[in-house]
PDB file of C-alpha atoms in Angstrom:
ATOM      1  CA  UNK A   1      12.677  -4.434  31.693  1.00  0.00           C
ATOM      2  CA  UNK A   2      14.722  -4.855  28.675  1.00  0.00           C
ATOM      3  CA  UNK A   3      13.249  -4.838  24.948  1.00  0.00           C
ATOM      4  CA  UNK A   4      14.019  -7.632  22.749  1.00  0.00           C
ATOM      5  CA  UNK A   5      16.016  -5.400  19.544  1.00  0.00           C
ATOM      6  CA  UNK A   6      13.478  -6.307  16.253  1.00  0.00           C
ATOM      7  CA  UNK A   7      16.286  -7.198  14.080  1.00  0.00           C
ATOM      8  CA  UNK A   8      14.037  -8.166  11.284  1.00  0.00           C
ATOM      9  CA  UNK A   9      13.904  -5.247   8.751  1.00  0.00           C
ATOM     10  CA  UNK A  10      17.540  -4.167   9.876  1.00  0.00           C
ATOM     11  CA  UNK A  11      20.130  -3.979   6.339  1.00  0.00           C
ATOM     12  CA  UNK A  12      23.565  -3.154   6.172  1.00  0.00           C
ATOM     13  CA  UNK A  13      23.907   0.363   5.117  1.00  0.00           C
ATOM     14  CA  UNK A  14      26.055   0.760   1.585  1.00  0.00           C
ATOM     15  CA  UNK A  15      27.546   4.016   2.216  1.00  0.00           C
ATOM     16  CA  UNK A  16      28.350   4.431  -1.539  1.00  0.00           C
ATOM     17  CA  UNK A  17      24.388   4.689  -1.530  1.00  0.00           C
ATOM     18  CA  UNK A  18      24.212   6.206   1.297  1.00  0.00           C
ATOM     19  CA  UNK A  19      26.229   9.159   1.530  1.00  0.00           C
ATOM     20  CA  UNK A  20      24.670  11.475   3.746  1.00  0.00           C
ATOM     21  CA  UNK A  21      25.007  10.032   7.165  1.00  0.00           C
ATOM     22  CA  UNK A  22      22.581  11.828   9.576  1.00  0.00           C
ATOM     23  CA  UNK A  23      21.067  11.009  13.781  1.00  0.00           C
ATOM     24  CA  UNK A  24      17.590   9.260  12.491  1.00  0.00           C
ATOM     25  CA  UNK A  25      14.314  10.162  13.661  1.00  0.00           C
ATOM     26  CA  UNK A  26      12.647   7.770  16.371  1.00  0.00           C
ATOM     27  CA  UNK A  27       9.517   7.922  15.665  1.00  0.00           C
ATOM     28  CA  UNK A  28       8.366   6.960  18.983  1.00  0.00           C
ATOM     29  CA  UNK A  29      10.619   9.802  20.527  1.00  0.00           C
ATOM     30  CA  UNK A  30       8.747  12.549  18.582  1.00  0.00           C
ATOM     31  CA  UNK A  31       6.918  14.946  20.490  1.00  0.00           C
ATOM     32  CA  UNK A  32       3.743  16.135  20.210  1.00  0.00           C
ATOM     33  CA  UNK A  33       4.259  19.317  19.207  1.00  0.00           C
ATOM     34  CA  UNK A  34       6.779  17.903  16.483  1.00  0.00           C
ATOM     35  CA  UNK A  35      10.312  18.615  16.252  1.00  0.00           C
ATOM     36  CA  UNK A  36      13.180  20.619  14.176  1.00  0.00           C
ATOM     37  CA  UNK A  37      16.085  19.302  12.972  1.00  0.00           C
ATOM     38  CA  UNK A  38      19.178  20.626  10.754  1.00  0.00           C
ATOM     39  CA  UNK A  39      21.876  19.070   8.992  1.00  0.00           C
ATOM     40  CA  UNK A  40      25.084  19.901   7.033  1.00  0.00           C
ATOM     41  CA  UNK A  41      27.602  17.634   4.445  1.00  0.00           C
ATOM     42  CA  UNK A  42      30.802  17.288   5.638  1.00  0.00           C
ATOM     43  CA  UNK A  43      33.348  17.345   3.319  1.00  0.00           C
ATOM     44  CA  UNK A  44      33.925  13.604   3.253  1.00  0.00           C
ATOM     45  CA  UNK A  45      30.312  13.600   2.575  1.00  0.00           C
ATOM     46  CA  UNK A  46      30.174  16.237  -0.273  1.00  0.00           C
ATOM     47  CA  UNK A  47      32.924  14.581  -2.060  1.00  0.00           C
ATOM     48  CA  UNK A  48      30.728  10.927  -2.076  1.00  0.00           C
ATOM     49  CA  UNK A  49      27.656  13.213  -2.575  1.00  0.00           C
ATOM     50  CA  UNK A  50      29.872  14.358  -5.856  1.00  0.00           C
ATOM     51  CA  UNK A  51      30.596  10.765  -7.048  1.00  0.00           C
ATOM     52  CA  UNK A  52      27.423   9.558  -7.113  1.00  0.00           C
ATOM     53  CA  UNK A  53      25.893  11.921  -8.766  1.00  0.00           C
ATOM     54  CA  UNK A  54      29.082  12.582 -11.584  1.00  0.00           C
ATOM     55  CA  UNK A  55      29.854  16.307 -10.297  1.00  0.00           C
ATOM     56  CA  UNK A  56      32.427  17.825 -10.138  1.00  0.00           C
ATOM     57  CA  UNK A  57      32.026  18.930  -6.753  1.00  0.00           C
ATOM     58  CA  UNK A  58      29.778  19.474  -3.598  1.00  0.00           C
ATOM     59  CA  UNK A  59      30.478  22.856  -2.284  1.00  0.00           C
ATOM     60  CA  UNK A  60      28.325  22.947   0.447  1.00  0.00           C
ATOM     61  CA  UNK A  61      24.917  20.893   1.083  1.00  0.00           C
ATOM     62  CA  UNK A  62      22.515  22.143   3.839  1.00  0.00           C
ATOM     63  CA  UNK A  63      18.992  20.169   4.997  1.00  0.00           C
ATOM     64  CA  UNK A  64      16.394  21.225   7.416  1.00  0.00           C
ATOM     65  CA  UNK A  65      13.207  19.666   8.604  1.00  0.00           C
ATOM     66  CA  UNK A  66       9.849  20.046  10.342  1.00  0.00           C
ATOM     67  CA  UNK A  67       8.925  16.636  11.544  1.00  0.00           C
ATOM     68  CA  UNK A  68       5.175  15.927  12.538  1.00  0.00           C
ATOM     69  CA  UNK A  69       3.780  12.277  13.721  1.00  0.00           C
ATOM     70  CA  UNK A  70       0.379  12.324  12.721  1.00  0.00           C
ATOM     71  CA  UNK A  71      -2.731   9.674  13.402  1.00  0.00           C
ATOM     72  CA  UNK A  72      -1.962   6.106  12.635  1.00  0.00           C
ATOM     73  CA  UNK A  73       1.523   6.200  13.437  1.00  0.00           C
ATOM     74  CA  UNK A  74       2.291   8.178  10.202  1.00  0.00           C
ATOM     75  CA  UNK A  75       5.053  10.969  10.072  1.00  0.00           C
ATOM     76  CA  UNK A  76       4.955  14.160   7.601  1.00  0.00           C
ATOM     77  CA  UNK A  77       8.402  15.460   7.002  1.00  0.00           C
ATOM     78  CA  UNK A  78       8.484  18.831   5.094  1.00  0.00           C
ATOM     79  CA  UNK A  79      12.148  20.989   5.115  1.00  0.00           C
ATOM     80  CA  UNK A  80      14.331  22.059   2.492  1.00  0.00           C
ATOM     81  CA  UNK A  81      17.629  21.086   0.788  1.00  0.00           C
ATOM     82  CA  UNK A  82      20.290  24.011  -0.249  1.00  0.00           C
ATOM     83  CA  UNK A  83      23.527  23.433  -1.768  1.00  0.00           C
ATOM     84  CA  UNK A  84      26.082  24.656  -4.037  1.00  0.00           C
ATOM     85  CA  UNK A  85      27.481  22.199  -6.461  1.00  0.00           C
ATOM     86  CA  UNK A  86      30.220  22.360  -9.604  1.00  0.00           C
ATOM     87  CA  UNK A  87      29.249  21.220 -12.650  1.00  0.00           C
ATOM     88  CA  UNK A  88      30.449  21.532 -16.646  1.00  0.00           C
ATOM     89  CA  UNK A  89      28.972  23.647 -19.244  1.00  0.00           C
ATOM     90  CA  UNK A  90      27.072  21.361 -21.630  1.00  0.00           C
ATOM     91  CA  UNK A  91      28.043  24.102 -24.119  1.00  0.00           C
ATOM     92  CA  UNK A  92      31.143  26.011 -23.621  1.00  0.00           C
ATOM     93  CA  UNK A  93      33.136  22.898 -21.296  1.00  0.00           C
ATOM     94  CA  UNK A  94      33.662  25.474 -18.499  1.00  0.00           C
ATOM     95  CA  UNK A  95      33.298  25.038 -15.560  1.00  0.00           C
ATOM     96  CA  UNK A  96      30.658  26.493 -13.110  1.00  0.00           C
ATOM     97  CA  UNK A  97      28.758  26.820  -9.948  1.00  0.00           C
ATOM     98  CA  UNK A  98      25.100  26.155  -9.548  1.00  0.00           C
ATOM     99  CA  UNK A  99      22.890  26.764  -6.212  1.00  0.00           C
ATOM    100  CA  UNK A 100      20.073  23.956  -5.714  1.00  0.00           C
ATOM    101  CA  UNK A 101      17.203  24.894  -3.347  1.00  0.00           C
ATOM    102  CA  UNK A 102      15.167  21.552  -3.061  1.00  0.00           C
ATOM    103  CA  UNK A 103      11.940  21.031  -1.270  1.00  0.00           C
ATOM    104  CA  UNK A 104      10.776  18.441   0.872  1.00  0.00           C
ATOM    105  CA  UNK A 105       7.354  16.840   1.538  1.00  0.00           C
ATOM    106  CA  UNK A 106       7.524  13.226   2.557  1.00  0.00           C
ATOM    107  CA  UNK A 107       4.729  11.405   4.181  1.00  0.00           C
ATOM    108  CA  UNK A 108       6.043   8.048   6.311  1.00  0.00           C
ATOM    109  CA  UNK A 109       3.927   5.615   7.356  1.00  0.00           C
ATOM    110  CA  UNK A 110       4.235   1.532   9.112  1.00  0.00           C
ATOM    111  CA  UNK A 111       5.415  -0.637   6.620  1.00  0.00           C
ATOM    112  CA  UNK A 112       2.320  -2.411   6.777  1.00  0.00           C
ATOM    113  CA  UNK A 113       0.171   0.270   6.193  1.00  0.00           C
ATOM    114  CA  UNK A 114       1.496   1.085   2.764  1.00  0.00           C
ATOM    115  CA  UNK A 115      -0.235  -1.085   0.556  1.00  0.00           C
ATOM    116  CA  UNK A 116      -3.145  -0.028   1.522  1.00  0.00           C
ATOM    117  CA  UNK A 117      -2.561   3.581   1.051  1.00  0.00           C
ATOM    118  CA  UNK A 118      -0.732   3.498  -2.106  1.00  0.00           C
ATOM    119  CA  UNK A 119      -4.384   1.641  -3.427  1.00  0.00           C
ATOM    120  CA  UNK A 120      -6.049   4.901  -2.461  1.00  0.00           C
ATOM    121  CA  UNK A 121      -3.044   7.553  -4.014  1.00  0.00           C
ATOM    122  CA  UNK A 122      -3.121   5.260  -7.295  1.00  0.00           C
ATOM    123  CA  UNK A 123      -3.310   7.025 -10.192  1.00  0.00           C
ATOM    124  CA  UNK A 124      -6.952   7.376 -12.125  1.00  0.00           C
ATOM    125  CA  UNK A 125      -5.752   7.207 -16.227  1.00  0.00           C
ATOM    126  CA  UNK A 126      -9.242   9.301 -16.662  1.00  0.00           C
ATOM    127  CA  UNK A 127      -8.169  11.919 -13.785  1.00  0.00           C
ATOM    128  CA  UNK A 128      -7.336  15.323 -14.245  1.00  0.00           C
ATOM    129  CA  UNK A 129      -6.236  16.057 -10.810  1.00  0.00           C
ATOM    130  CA  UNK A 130      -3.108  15.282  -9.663  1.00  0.00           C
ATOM    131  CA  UNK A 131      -2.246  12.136  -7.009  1.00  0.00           C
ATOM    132  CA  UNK A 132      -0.035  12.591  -4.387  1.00  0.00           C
ATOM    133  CA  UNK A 133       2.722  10.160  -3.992  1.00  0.00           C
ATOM    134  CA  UNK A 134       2.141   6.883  -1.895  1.00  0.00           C
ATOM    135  CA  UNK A 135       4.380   6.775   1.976  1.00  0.00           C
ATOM    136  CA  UNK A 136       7.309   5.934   2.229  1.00  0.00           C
ATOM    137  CA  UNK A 137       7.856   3.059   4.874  1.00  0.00           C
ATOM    138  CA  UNK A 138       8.753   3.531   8.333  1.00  0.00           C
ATOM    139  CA  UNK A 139      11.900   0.939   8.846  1.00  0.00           C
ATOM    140  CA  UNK A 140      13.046  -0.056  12.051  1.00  0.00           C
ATOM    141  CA  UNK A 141      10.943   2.617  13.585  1.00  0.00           C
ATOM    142  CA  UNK A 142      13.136   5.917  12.351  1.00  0.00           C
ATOM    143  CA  UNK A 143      12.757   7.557   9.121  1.00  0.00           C
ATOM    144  CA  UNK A 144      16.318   8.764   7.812  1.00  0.00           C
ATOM    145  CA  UNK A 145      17.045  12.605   7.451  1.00  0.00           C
ATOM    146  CA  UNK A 146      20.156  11.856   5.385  1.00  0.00           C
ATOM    147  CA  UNK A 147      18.867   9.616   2.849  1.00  0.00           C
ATOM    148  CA  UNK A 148      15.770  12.147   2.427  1.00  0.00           C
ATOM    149  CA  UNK A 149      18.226  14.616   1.821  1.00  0.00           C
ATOM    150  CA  UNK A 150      20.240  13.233  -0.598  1.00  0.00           C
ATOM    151  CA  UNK A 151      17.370  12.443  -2.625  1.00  0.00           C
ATOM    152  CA  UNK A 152      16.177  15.332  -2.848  1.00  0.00           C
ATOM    153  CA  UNK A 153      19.518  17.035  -3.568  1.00  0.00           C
ATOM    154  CA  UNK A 154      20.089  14.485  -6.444  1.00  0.00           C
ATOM    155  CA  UNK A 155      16.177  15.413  -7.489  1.00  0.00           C
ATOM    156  CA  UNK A 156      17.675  19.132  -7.750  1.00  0.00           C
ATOM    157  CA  UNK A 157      20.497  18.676 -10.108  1.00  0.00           C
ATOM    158  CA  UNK A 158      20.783  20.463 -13.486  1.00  0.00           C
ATOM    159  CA  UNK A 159      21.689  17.236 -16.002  1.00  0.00           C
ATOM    160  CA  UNK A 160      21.993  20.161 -18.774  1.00  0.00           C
ATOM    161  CA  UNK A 161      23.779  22.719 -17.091  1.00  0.00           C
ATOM    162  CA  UNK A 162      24.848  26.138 -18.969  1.00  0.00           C
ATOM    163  CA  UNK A 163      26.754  29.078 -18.178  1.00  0.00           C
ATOM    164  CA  UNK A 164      24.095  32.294 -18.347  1.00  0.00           C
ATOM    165  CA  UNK A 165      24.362  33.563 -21.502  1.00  0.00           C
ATOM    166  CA  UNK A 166      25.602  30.351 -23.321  1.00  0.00           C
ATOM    167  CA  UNK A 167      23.808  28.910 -26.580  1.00  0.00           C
ATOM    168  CA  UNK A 168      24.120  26.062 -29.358  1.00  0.00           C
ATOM    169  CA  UNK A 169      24.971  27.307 -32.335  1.00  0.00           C
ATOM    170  CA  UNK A 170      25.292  25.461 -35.399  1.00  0.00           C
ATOM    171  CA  UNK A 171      28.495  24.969 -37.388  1.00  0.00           C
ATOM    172  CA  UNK A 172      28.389  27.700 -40.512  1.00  0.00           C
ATOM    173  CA  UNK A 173      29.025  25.893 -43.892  1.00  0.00           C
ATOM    174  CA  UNK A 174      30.352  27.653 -47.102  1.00  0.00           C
ATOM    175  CA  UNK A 175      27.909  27.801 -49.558  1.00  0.00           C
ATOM    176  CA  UNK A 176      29.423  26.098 -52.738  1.00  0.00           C
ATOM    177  CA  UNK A 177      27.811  26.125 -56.244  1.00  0.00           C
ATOM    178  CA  UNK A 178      29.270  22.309 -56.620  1.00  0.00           C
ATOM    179  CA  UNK A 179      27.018  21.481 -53.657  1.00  0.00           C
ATOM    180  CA  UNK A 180      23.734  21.989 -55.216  1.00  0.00           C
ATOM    181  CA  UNK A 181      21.439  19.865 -55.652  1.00  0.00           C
ATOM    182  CA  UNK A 182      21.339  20.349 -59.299  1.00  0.00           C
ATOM    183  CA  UNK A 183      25.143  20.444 -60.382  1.00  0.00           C
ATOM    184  CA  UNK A 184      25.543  16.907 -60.705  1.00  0.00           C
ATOM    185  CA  UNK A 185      22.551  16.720 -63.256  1.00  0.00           C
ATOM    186  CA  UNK A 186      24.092  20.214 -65.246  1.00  0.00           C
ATOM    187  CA  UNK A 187      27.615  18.001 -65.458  1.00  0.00           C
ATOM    188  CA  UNK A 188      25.767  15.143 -66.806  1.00  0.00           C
ATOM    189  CA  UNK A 189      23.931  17.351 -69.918  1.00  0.00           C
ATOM    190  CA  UNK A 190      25.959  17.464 -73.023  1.00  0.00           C
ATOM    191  CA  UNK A 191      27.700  20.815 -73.778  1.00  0.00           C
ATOM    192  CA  UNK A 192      25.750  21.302 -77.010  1.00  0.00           C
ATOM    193  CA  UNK A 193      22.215  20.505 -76.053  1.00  0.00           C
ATOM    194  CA  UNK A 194      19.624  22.812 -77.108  1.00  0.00           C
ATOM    195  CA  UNK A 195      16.036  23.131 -76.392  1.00  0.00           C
ATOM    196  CA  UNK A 196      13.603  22.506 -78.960  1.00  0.00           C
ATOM    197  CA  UNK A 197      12.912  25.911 -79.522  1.00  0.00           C
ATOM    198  CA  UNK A 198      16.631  26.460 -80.651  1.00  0.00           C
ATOM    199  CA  UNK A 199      16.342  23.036 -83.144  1.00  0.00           C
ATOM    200  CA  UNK A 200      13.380  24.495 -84.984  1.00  0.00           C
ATOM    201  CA  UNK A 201      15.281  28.200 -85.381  1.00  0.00           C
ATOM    202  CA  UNK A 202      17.866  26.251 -86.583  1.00  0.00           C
ATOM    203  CA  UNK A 203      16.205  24.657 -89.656  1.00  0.00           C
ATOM    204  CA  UNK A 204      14.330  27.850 -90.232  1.00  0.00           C
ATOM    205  CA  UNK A 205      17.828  29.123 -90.899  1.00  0.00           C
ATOM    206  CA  UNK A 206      18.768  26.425 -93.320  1.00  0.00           C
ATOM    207  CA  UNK A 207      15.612  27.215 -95.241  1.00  0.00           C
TER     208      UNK A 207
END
């Protein structure tokens, strides 16, 4: 017996926001023990991965995953994203090569369920202990390895980037006697002002 295809949450993917194309997970397919999975970039891939994220290039991007269902129909998806990406200086304009070694911890759940659990992971303004973030939603049945991965890797990037070694230095300025702060008030006194003390030695002299 054929199943009628639940078309209803399906999109059409934008692969300019989607760069990292990668098998999905069916959820109902995973095992009980749970299941491994590995993925590399290709280099069309790594170049898009660049674009988006205004690098200069994607050497090499690398993803792996241990994928768990759990009760409820809920998925935990820990792994790691490693890569090694091209970037600019911020200070000296060179360029350079920076490794990124992401991790991954991603809870999935039904769509439906996800209200309901982001009300209990809400942040308390009077807490001191940390919240975890809410699910993401389960769409179509398969959680996306790719898209996971990407985000992460874009989590991972330096916006600030500097070669080892490099620091800001401010711009050294001559010190010029016309530029203190008291040389326009010394122009404006008159060349033959004296101080009181000088008037009254004065008349003492003309005594």
């Amino acid at each position: 017996m054929t199943r009628d295809r639940d078309t209803s949450r399906e999109t059409a993917r934008d692969p300019s926001k989607d760069p990292w194309r990668a098998p999905p997970v069916i959820v109902a397919q995973i095992p009980d023990a749970g299941l491994h999975r590995e993925i590399e970039a290709d280099s069309a891939t790594r170049r898009a991965l660049a674009e988006i994220a205004d690098l200069r290039e994607v050497l090499s991007a690398k993803a792996s995953f241990d994928v768990a269902l759990k009760r409820d129909g809920k998925v935990h998806v820990e792994g790691r994203v490693r890569a090694r990406i091209g970037q600019t200086c911020v200070v000296t304009l060179d360029p350079i090569e920076t490794e990124i070694d992401e991790p991954i911890d991603q809870m999935f759940a039904p769509p439906e369920q996800i209200p309901e659990l982001a009300d209990l992971v809400e942040d308390d303004p009077n807490s001191e202990v940390e919240t975890a973030d809410p699910p993401e939603p389960i769409v179509g049945g398969q959680i996306d390895l790719g898209r996971l991965a990407a985000d992460a890797l874009f989590l991972g990037i330096d916006p600030y980037p500097r070669k080892p070694g490099a620091v800001f230095e401010q711009p050294a300025e001559a010190s010029d006697p016309a530029d203190h702060p008291f040389a326009a008030l010394k122009a404006l006194k008159p060349a033959d002002a004296v101080g009181p003390g000088a008037v009254k030695a004065k008349k003492t002299g003309e005594d």
